[in-house]
Coordinates of C-alpha atoms in Angstrom, one line a residue:
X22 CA -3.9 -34.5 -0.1
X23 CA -6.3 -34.8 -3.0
X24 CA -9.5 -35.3 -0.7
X25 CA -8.2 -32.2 1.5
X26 CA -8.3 -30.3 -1.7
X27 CA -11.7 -31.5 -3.0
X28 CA -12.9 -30.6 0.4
X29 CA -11.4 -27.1 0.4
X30 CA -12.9 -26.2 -3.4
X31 CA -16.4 -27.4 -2.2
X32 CA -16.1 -25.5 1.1
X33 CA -14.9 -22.7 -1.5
X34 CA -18.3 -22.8 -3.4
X35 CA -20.6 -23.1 -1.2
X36 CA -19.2 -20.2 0.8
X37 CA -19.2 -18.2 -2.3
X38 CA -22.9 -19.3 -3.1
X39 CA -23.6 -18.3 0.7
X40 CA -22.1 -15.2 0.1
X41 CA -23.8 -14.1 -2.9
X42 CA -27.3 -15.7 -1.9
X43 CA -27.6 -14.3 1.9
X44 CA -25.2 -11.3 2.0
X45 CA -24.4 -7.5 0.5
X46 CA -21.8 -5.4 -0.1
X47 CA -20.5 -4.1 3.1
X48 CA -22.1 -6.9 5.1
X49 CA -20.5 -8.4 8.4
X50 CA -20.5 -12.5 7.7
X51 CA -20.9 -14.9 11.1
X52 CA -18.0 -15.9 13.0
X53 CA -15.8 -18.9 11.9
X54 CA -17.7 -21.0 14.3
X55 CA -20.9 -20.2 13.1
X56 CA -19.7 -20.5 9.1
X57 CA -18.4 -24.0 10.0
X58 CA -21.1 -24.8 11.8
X59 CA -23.6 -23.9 8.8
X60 CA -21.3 -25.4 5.6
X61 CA -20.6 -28.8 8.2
X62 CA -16.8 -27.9 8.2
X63 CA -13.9 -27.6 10.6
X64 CA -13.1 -23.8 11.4
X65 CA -9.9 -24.4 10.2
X66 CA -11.2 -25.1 6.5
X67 CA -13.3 -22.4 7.1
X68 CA -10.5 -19.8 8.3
X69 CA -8.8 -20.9 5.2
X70 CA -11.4 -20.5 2.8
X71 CA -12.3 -17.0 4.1
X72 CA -8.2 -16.7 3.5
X73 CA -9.2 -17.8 -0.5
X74 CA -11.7 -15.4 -0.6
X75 CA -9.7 -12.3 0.8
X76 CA -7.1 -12.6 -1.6
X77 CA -9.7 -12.7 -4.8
X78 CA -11.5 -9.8 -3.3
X79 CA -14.6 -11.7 -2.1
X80 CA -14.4 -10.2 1.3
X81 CA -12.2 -8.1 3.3
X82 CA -10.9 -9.2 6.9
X83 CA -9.8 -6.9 9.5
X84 CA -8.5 -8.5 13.0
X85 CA -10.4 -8.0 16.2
X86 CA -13.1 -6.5 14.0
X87 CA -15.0 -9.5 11.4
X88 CA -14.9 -10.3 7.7
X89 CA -17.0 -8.3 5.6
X90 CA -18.2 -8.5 2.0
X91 CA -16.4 -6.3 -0.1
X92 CA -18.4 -3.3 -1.0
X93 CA -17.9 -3.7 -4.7
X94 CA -15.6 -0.5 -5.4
X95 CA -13.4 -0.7 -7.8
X96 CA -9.9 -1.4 -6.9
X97 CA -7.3 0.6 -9.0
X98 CA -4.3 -1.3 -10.3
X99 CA -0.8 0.1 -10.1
X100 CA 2.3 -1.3 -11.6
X101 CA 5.3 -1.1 -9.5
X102 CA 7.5 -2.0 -11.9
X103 CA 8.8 0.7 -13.5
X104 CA 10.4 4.4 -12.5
X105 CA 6.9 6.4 -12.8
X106 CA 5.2 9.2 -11.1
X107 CA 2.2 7.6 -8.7
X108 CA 0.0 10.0 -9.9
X109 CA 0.7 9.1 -13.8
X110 CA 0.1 5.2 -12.7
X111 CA -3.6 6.3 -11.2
X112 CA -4.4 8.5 -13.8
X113 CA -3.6 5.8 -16.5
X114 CA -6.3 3.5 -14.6
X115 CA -9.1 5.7 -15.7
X116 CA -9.3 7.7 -12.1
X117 CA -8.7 10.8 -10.4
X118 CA -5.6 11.5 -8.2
X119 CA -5.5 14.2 -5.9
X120 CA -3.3 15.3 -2.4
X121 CA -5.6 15.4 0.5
X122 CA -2.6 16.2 2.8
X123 CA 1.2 17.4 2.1
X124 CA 3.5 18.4 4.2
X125 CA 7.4 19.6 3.8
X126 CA 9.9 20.3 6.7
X127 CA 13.3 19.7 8.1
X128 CA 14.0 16.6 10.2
X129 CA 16.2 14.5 11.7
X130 CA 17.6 11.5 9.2
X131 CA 15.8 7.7 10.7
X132 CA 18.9 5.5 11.2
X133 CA 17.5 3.0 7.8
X134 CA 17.3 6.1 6.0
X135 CA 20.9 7.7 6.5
X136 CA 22.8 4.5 6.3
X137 CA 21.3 4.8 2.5
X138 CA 21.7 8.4 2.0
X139 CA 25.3 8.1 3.4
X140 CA 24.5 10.7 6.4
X141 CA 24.9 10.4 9.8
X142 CA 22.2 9.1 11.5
X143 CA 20.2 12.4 12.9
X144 CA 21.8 14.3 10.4
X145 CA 19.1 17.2 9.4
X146 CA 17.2 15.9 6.4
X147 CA 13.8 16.6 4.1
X148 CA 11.1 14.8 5.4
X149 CA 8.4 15.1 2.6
X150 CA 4.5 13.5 3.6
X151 CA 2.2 13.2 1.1
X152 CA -1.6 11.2 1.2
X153 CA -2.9 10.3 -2.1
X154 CA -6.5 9.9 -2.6
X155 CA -7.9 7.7 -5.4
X156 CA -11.4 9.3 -6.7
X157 CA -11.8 11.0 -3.4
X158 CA -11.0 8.1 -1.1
X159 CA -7.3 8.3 0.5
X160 CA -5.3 5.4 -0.9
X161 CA -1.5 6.0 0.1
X162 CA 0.8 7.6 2.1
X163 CA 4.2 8.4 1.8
X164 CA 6.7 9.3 3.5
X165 CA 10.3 10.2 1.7
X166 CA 13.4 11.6 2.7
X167 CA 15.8 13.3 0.6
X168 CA 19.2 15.2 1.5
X169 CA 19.5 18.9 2.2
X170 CA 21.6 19.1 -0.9
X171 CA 23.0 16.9 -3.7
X172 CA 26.0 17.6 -5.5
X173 CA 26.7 21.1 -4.3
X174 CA 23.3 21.7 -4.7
X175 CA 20.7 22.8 -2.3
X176 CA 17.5 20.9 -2.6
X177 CA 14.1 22.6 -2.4
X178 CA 11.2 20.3 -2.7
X179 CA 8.3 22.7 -1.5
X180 CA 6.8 22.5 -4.6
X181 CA 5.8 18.7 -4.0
X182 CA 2.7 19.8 -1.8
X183 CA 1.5 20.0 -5.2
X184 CA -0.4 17.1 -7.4
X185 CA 1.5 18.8 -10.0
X186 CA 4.8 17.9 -9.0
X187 CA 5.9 14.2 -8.2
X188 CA 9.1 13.2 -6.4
X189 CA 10.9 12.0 -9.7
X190 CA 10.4 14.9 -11.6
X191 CA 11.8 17.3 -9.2
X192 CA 14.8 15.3 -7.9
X193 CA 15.4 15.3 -12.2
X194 CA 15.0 18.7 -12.4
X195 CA 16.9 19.4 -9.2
X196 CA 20.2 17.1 -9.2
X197 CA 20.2 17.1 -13.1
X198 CA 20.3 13.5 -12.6
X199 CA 16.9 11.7 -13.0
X200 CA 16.0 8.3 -11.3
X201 CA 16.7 5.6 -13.0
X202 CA 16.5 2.6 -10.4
X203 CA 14.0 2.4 -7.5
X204 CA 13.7 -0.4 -5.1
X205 CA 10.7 -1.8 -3.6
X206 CA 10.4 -3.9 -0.3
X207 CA 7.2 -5.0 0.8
X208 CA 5.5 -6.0 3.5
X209 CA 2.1 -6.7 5.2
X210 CA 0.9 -5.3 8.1
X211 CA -1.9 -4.5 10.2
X212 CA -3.0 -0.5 10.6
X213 CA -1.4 1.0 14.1
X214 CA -3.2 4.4 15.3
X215 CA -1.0 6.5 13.0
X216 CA -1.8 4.9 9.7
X217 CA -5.6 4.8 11.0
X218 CA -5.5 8.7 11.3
X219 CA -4.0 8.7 7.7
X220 CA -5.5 6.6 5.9
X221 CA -9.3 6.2 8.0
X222 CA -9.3 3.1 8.5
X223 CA -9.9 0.8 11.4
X224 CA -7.3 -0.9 13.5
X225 CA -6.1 -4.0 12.6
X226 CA -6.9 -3.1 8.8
X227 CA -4.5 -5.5 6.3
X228 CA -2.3 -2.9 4.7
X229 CA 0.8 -3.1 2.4
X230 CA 4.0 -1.5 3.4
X231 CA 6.7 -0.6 0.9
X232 CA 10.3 1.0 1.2
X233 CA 11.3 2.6 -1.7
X234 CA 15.0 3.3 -2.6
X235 CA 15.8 6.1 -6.3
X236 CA 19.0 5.2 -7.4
X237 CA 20.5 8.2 -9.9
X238 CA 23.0 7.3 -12.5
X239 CA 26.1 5.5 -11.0
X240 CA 23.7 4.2 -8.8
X241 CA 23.9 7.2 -6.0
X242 CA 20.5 6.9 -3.4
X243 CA 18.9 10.3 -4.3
X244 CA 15.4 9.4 -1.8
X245 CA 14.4 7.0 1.3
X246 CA 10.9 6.8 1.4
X247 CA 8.1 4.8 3.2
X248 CA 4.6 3.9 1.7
X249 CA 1.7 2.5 3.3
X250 CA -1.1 1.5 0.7
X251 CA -5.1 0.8 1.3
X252 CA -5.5 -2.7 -0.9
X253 CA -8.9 -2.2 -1.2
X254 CA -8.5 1.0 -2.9
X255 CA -5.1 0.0 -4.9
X256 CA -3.6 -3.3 -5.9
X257 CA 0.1 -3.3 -6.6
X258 CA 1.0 -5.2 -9.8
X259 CA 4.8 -6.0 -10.5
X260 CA 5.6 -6.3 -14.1
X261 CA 8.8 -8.1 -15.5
X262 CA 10.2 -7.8 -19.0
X263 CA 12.5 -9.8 -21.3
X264 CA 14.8 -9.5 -24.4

């Protein structure tokens, strides 16, 4: 195990000293066979390495298409860990949020969503679709549904094609009943045709998936929402406290 491991690290280096001699931003890198062939390694230490270097931002990988170097841009860190606006999380980074697309209309409640509303599925619902551009370059999209009314109360959320209004503050404004509790279930997944038109990137492009449950107090679901984020315009960072 130890010599696999030495292996791996030198493999590690010199494909990081290959990189950063021979390549630039944005550059395609040879095929597996052709790395391996070059650093006198199995494709299989290869493939992982290239793995190593994806997840510290060396290069980007999309399937079907190549590994490129990573053009350099600066990735914007959001924490997840906490019950804040998107757009407050972006802004505290240092960069520039803005709405390139919003849409608000009726629809018909997705089975996931209503068993957490407590609807029937196909009940008529909010469907609220937002894209969020970091600095001019989209970086999520979400999709949230929300109930027609809440408590007696009929829900409007129209005003959430706005920048100026997030999800949180209007279901706070609207229920009287802020969120106080969201859940977050991710996933990774490859970009299908639909997340390529939203989010312009290629298919096959690694994405992060992430359904997102508000809880209001007495723990009643107030949203079900879907986001999709670009990692190599975002990285998600979950924070943990203690007492």
């Amino acid at each position: 195990m130890a010599r696999r491991e030495t292996a791996l690290q030198t493999a590690h280096g010199r494909l990081r000293e290959l990189i950063g001699s021979e390549f630039r931003s944005g550059d395609k890198l040879p095929n597996e066979r052709d790395l391996a062939d070059r650093l006198e390694v199995s494709r299989a230490t290869v493939r992982e390495v290239l793995g190593q270097l994806a997840a510290e931002g060396v290069v980007t990988r999309t399937w079907g298409i190549g590994t490129f170097v990573h053009d350099g841009a600066e990735r914007v860190p959001v924490s997840i860990g906490d019950v804040t606006a998107l757009r407050d999380r972006i802004t505290a980074s240092g960069h520039r949020p803005t709405l390139q697309d919003a849409t608000v209309s009726r629809a018909k409640c997705p089975a996931d969503c209503a068993k957490v509303l407590g609807l029937e599925p196909d009940s008529p619902v909010w469907r609220v679709d937002r894209l969020f551009a970091v600095d001019g370059v989209p970086a999520a999209w979400i999709r949230d549904h929300l109930p027609l009314r809440f408590d007696d109360r009929d829900l409007d959320p129209s005003g959430l094609v706005s920048i100026d209004l997030d999800m949180f503050e209007f279901l706070a404004s609207a229920t009287g009943m802020p969120v106080r509790r969201a859940e977050i279930e991710l996933a990774a997944v490859l970009a299908d045709e639909e997340s390529t038109a939203r989010l312009g990137v290629a298919v096959g492009h690694p994405l992060i998936t992430a359904t997102q449950i508000g809880y209001g107090a007495g723990g009643a679901a107030l949203f079900h929402g879907h986001i999709t984020v670009r990692t190599d315009v975002l990285t998600l960072r979950i924070s943990r406290g203690g007492d």
